[in-house]
Coordinates of C-alpha atoms in Angstrom, one line a residue:
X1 CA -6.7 -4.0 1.1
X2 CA -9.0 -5.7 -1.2
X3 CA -7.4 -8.2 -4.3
X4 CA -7.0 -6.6 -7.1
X5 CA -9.4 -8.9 -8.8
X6 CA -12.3 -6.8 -7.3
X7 CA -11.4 -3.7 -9.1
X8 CA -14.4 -3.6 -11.0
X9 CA -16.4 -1.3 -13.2
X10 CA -19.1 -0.5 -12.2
X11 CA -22.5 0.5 -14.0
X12 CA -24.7 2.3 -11.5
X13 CA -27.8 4.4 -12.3
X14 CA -28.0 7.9 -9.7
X15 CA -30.6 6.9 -7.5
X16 CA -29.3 3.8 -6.9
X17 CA -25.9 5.2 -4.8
X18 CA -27.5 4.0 -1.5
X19 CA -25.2 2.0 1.5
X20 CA -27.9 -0.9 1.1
X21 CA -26.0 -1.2 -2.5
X22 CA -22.7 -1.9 -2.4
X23 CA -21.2 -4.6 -0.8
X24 CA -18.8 -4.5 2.6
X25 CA -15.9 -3.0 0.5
X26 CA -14.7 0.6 -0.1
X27 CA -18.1 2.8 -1.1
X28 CA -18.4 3.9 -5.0
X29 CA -17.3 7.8 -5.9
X30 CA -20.5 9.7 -5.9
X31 CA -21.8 12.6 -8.0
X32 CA -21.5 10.9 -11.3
X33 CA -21.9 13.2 -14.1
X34 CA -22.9 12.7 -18.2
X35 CA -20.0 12.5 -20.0
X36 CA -20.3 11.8 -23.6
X37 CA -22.9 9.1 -23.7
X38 CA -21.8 7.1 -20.1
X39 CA -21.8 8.0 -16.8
X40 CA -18.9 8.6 -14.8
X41 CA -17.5 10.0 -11.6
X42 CA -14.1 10.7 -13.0
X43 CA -12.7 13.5 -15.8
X44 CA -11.8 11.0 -18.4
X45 CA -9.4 13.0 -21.0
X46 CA -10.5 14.0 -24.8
X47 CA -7.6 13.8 -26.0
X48 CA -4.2 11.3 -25.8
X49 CA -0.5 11.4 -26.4
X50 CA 0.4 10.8 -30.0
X51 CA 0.6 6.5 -30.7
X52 CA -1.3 6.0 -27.5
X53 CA -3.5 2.9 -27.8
X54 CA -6.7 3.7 -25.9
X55 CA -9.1 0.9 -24.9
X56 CA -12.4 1.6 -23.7
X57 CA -13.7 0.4 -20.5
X58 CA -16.6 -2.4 -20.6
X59 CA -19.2 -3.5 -18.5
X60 CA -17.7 -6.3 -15.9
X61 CA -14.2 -5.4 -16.7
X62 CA -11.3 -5.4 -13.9
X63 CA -8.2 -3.6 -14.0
X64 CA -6.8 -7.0 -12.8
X65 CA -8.5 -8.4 -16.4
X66 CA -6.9 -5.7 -18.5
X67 CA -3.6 -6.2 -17.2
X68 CA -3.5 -10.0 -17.8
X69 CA -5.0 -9.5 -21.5
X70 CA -2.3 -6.2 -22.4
X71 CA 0.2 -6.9 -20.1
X72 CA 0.0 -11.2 -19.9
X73 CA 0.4 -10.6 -15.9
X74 CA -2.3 -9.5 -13.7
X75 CA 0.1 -8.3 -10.9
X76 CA 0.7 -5.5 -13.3
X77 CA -2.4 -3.7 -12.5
X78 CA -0.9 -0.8 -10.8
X79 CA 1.2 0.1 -13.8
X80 CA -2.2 0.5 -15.9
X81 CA -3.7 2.8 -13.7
X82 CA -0.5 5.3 -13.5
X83 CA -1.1 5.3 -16.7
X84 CA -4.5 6.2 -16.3
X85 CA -3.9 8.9 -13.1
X86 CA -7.6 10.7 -14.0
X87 CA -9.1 7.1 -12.1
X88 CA -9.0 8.5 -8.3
X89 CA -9.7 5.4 -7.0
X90 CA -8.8 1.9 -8.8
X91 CA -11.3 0.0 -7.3
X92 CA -14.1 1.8 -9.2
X93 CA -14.1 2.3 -13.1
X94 CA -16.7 2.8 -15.1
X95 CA -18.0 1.5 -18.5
X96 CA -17.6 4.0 -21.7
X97 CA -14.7 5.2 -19.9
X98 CA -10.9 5.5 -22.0
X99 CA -7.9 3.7 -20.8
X100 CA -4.5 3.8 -22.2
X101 CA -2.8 0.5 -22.1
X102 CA 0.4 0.9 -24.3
X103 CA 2.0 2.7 -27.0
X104 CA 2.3 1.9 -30.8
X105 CA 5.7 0.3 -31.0
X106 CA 7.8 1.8 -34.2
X107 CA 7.6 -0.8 -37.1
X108 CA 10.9 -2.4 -38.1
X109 CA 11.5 -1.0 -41.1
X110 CA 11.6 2.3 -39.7
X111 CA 13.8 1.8 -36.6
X112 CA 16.4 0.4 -39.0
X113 CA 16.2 3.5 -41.0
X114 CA 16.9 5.5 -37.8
X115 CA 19.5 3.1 -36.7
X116 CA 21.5 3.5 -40.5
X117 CA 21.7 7.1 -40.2
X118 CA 22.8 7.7 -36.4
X119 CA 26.0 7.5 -35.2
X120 CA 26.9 4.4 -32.9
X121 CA 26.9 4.4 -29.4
X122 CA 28.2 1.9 -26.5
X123 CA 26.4 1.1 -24.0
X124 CA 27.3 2.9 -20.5
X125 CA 27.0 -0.9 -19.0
X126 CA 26.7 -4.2 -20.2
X127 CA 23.8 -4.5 -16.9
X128 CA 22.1 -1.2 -18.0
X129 CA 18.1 -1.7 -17.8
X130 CA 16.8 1.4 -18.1
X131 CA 15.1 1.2 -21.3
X132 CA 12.6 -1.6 -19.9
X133 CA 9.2 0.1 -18.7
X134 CA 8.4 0.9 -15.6
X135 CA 7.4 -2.1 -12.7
X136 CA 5.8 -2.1 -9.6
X137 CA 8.3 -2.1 -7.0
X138 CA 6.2 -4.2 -4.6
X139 CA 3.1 -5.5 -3.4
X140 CA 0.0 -4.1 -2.1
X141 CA 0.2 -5.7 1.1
X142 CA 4.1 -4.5 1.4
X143 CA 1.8 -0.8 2.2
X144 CA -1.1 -2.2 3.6
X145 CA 0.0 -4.7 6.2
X146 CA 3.2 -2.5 7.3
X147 CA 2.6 0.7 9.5
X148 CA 4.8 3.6 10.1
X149 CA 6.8 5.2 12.5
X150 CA 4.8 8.1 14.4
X151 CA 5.4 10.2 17.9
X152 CA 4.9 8.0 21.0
X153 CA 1.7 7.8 22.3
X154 CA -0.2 9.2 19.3
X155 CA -4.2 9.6 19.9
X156 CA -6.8 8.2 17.0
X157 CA -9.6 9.3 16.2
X158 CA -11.7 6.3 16.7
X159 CA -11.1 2.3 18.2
X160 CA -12.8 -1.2 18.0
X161 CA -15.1 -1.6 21.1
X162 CA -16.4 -4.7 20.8
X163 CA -17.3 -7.3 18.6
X164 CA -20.5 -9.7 18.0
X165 CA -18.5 -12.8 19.8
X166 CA -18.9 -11.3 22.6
X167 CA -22.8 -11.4 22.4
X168 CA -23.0 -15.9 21.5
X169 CA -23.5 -16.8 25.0
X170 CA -24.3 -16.3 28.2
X171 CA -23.1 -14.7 31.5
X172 CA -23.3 -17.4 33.8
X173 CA -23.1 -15.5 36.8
X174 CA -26.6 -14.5 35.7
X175 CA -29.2 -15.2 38.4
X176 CA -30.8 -17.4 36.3
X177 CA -27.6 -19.4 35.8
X178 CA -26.3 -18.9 39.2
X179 CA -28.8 -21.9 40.7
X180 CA -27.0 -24.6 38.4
X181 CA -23.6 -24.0 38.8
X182 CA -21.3 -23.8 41.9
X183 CA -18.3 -22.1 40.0
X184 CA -19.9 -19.7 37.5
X185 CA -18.2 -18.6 34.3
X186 CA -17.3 -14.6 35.0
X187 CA -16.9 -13.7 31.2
X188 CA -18.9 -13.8 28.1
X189 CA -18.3 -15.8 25.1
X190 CA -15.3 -13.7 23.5
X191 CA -12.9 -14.6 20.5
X192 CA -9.6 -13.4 20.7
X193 CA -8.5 -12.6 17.3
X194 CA -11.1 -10.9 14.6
X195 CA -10.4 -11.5 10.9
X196 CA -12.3 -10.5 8.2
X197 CA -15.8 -11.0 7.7
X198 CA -16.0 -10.1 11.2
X199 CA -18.5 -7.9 13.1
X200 CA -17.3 -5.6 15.1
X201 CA -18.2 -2.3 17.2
X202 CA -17.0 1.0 16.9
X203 CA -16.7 3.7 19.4
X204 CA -17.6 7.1 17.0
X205 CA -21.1 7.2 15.7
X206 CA -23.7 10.1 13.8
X207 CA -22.5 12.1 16.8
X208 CA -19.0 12.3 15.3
X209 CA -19.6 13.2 11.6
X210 CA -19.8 8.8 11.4
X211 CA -21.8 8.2 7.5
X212 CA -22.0 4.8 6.3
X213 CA -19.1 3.6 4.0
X214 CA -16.2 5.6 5.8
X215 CA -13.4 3.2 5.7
X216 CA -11.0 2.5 8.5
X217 CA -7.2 1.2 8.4
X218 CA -6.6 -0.9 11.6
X219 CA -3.6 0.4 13.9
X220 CA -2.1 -1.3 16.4
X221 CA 1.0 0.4 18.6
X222 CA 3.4 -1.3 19.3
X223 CA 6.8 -1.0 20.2
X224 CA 9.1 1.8 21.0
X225 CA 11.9 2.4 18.5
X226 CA 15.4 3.9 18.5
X227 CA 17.9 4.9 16.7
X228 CA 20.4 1.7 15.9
X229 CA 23.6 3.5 16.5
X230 CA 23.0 6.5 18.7
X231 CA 20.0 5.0 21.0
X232 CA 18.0 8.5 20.6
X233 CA 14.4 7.4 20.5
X234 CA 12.7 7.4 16.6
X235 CA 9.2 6.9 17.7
X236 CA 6.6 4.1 17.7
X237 CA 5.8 1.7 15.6
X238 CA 2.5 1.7 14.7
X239 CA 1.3 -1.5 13.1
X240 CA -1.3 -1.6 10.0
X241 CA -3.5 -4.8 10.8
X242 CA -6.4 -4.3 8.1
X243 CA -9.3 -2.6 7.4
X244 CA -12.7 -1.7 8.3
X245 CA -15.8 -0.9 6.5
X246 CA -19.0 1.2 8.8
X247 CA -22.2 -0.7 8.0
X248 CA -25.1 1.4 10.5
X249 CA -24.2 4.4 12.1
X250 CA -26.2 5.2 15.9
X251 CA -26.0 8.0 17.8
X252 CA -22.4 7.3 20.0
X253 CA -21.8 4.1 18.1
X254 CA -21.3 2.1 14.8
X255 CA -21.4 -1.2 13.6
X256 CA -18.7 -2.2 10.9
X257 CA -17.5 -5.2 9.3
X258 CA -13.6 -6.3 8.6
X259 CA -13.2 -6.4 5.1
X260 CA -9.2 -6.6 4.9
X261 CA -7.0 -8.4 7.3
X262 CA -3.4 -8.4 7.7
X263 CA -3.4 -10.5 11.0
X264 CA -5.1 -11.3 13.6
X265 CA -7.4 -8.1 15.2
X266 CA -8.1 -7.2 19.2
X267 CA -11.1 -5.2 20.7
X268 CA -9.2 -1.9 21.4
X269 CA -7.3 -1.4 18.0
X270 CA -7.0 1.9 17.2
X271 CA -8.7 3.2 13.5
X272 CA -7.5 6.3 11.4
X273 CA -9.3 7.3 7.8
X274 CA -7.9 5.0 5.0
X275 CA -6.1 6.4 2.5
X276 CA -5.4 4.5 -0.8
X277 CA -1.8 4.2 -1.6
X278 CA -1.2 2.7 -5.1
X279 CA 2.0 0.5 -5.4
X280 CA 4.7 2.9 -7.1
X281 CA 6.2 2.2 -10.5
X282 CA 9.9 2.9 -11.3
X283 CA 12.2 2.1 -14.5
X284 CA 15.0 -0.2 -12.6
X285 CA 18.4 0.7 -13.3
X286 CA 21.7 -1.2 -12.3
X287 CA 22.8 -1.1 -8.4
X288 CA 25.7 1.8 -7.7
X289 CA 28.6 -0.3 -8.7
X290 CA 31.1 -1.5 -5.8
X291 CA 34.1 0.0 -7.0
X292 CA 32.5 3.7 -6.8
X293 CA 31.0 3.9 -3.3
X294 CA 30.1 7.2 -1.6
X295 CA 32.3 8.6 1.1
X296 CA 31.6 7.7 4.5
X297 CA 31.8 11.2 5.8
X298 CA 28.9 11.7 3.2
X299 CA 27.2 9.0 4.7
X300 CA 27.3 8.7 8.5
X301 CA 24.6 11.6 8.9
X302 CA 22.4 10.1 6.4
X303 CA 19.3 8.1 6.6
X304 CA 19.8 4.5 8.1
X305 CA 17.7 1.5 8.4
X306 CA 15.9 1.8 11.8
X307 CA 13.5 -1.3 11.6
X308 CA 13.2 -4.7 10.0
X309 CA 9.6 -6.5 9.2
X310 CA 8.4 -8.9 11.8
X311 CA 11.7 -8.2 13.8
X312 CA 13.5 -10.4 11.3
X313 CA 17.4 -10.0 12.0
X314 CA 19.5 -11.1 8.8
X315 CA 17.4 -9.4 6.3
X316 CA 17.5 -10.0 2.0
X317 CA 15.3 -9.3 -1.2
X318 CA 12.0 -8.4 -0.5
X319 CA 12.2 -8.0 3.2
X320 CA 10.3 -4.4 4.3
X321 CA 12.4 -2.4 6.9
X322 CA 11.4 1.1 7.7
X323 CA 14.0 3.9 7.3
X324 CA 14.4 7.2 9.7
X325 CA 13.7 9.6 6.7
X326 CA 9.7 10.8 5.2
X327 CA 8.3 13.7 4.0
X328 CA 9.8 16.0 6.1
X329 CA 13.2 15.3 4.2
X330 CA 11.9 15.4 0.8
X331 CA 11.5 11.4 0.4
X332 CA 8.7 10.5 -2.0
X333 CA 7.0 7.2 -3.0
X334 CA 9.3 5.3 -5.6
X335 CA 12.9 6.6 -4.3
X336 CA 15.7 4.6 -4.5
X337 CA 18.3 4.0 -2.3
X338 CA 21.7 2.1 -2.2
X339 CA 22.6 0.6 1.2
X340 CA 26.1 0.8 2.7
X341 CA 27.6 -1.0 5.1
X342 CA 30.6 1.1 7.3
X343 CA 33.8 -0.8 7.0
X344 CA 35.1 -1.8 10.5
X345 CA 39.1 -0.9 9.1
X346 CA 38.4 2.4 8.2
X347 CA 39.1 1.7 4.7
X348 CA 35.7 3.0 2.2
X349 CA 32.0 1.7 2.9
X350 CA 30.9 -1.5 1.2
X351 CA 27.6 -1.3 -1.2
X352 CA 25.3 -4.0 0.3
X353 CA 22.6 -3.7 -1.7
X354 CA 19.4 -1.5 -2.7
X355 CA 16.1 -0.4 -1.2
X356 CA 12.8 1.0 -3.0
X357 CA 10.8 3.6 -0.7
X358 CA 6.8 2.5 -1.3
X359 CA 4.7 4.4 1.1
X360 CA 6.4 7.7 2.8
X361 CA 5.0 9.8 6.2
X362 CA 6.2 12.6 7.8
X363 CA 9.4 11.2 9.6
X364 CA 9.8 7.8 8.1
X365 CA 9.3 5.5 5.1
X366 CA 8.7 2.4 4.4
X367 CA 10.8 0.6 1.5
X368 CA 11.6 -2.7 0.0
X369 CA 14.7 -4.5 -0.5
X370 CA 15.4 -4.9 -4.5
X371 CA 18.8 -6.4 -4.1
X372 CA 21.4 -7.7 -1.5
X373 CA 24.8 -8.5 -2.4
X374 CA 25.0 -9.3 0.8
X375 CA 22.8 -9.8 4.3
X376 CA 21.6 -6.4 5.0
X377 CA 21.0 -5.4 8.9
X378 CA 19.3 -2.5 10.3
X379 CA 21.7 0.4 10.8
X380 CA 22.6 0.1 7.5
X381 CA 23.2 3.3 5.9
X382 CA 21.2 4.5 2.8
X383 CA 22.3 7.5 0.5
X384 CA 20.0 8.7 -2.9
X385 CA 20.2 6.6 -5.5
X386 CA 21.1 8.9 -8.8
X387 CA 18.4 7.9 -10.8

């Protein structure tokens, strides 16, 4: 994951898209195209929704700029670009290009107007906030350093070989060393744990459709999981530890540079194709109140919380947990879910609190916890939160 304060735009003349150009991040979009007077690799639109203040994109802006200046908070980049869903890749815009940043607010005058002549409403709840905008409902590294839940044993196609530590020194079982030692060293100068800057080794080269610039997520499998109540196994967890970036291709080989790290990488972690994954945005609405909670018998089949973050065991706001429900069961980025907890008595399920779903895969999802009345645990039942 890079900051967001690298989004940047980009001027770039045609013959100028080489590897040698761009530094050890994600490489820029290519076949840029005339549109207008500016160049561009994206389909800018021609026309906007009606009171839709457009800005237009200058040289050395950042999305992470914009947002500060319209929004007064950086950290809302990701709502600008949904806003702007023609930008296929936030970490490249491009000068000359449009970018809607708000909406003309009604003047005064005429909202009192409309407030004389319509009839008065009450509110459905004192707590209601759905008529704030929508917000990020997490981080970038809530996607980028959490993983997902896959079938045991799952093959990659390509792994982290080796790295340039192992190359600083010598083999002292050498025969040149062997002569000045009596208990030679039998390993090479190593380092354990690769962050990023880092040089490392990959094992797929030109052979295997390798080009420079193809970007890697780090995987690292780890442990078996299953299900909190009935024991059946859920899969593995496979961990997201970073990125990589291919500098050189050879023939059976490349050499590639960390440019993202989550923790601490080891020779033999596993890489798959990155995929970007902007944070979602959702209008937030009050939690399902505690006097209306959903029957049990409604709930028991349901999804649960299979997995906390970092094995953490008493879990609150803002902890990630993975849940045993993803594409396959029609969840999609931004759903919402209120957690229950089954009532040892027998008497209705308790509301503990809320989760937001920010990254989904086939059978599981990872989400956030917005809220906790109280300590949530996995095994916790989730049902659909009525938006």
């Amino acid at each position: 994951m890079k900051a967001p304060n690298r989004i940047s735009a980009c001027v770039l003349v045609v013959f100028a898209l080489t590897a040698v150009a761009v530094r050890a991040d994600d490489s820029p979009p290519k076949n840029l195209k005339l549109v207008g007077d500016h160049w561009t690799p994206w389909d800018p639109p021609s026309t906007f929704p009606e009171g839709a203040e457009v800005y237009t994109i200058e040289r050395g802006d950042t999305l992470w700029d914009l947002s500060g200046r319209f929004y007064s908070d950086p950290y809302l980049w990701p709502q600008l670009w949904e806003r702007n869903r023609y930008i296929l890749d936030a970490h490249w815009i491009y000068p000359g290009d449009p970018l809607v940043v708000g909406f003309q607010v009604t003047p005064l005058e005429q909202l009192a107007d409309v407030e004389e002549s319509a009839p008065e409403e009450e509110p459905e709840s004192m707590f209601d906030t759905s008529s704030e905008g929508p917000m990020p409902l997490g981080v970038e590294s809530d996607i980028y350093c959490s993983g997902f839940i896959g079938e045991p044993g799952r093959s990659f196609p390509n792994r982290i070989l080796g790295s340039e530590y192992q190359n600083l020194g010598p083999t002292l079982t050498s025969n040149r060393y062997k002569r000045r030692t009596h208990d030679p060293l039998t390993a090479p100068t190593a380092k354990v744990g690769l962050y990023t800057g880092d040089v490392v080794y990959l094992e797929q080269g030109r052979a295997a459709g390798i080009t420079p610039g193809t970007v890697y997520s780090i995987v690292q499998p780890s442990e078996l999981v299953h299900h909190p109540d009935s024991g059946a196994l859920v899969g593995q967890l496979y961990r997201y530890m970073g990125r990589v970036r291919v500098l050189s291709v050879q023939e059976s080989s490349s050499i590639a540079e960390i440019v993202f790290s989550c923790d601490a990488v080891n020779v033999g972690a596993s890489l798959e194709p990155f995929e970007p994954e902007p944070v979602p945005l959702r209008r937030r609405t009050p939690m399902r109140g505690i006097n209306d909670p959903e029957p049990w018998e409604e709930l028991q089949n349901g999804p649960s919380i299979v997995l906390a973050s970092d094995e953490i065991v008493t879990l609150g706001q803002n902890h990630i947990v993975y849940i045993d429900a993803g594409s396959r069961n029609s969840v999609e980025p931004g759903d919402m879910f209120t957690v229950y907890r089954r009532s040892a008595t027998g008497l209705p399920p308790m509301v503990v609190g809320e989760v937001a779903v920010l990254a989904v895969h086939e059978s599981s999802s990872v989400a956030r916890i917005l809220e906790s009345r109280y300590s949530i645990y996995v095994g916790d039942k989730l049902s659909p939160k009525d938006q």
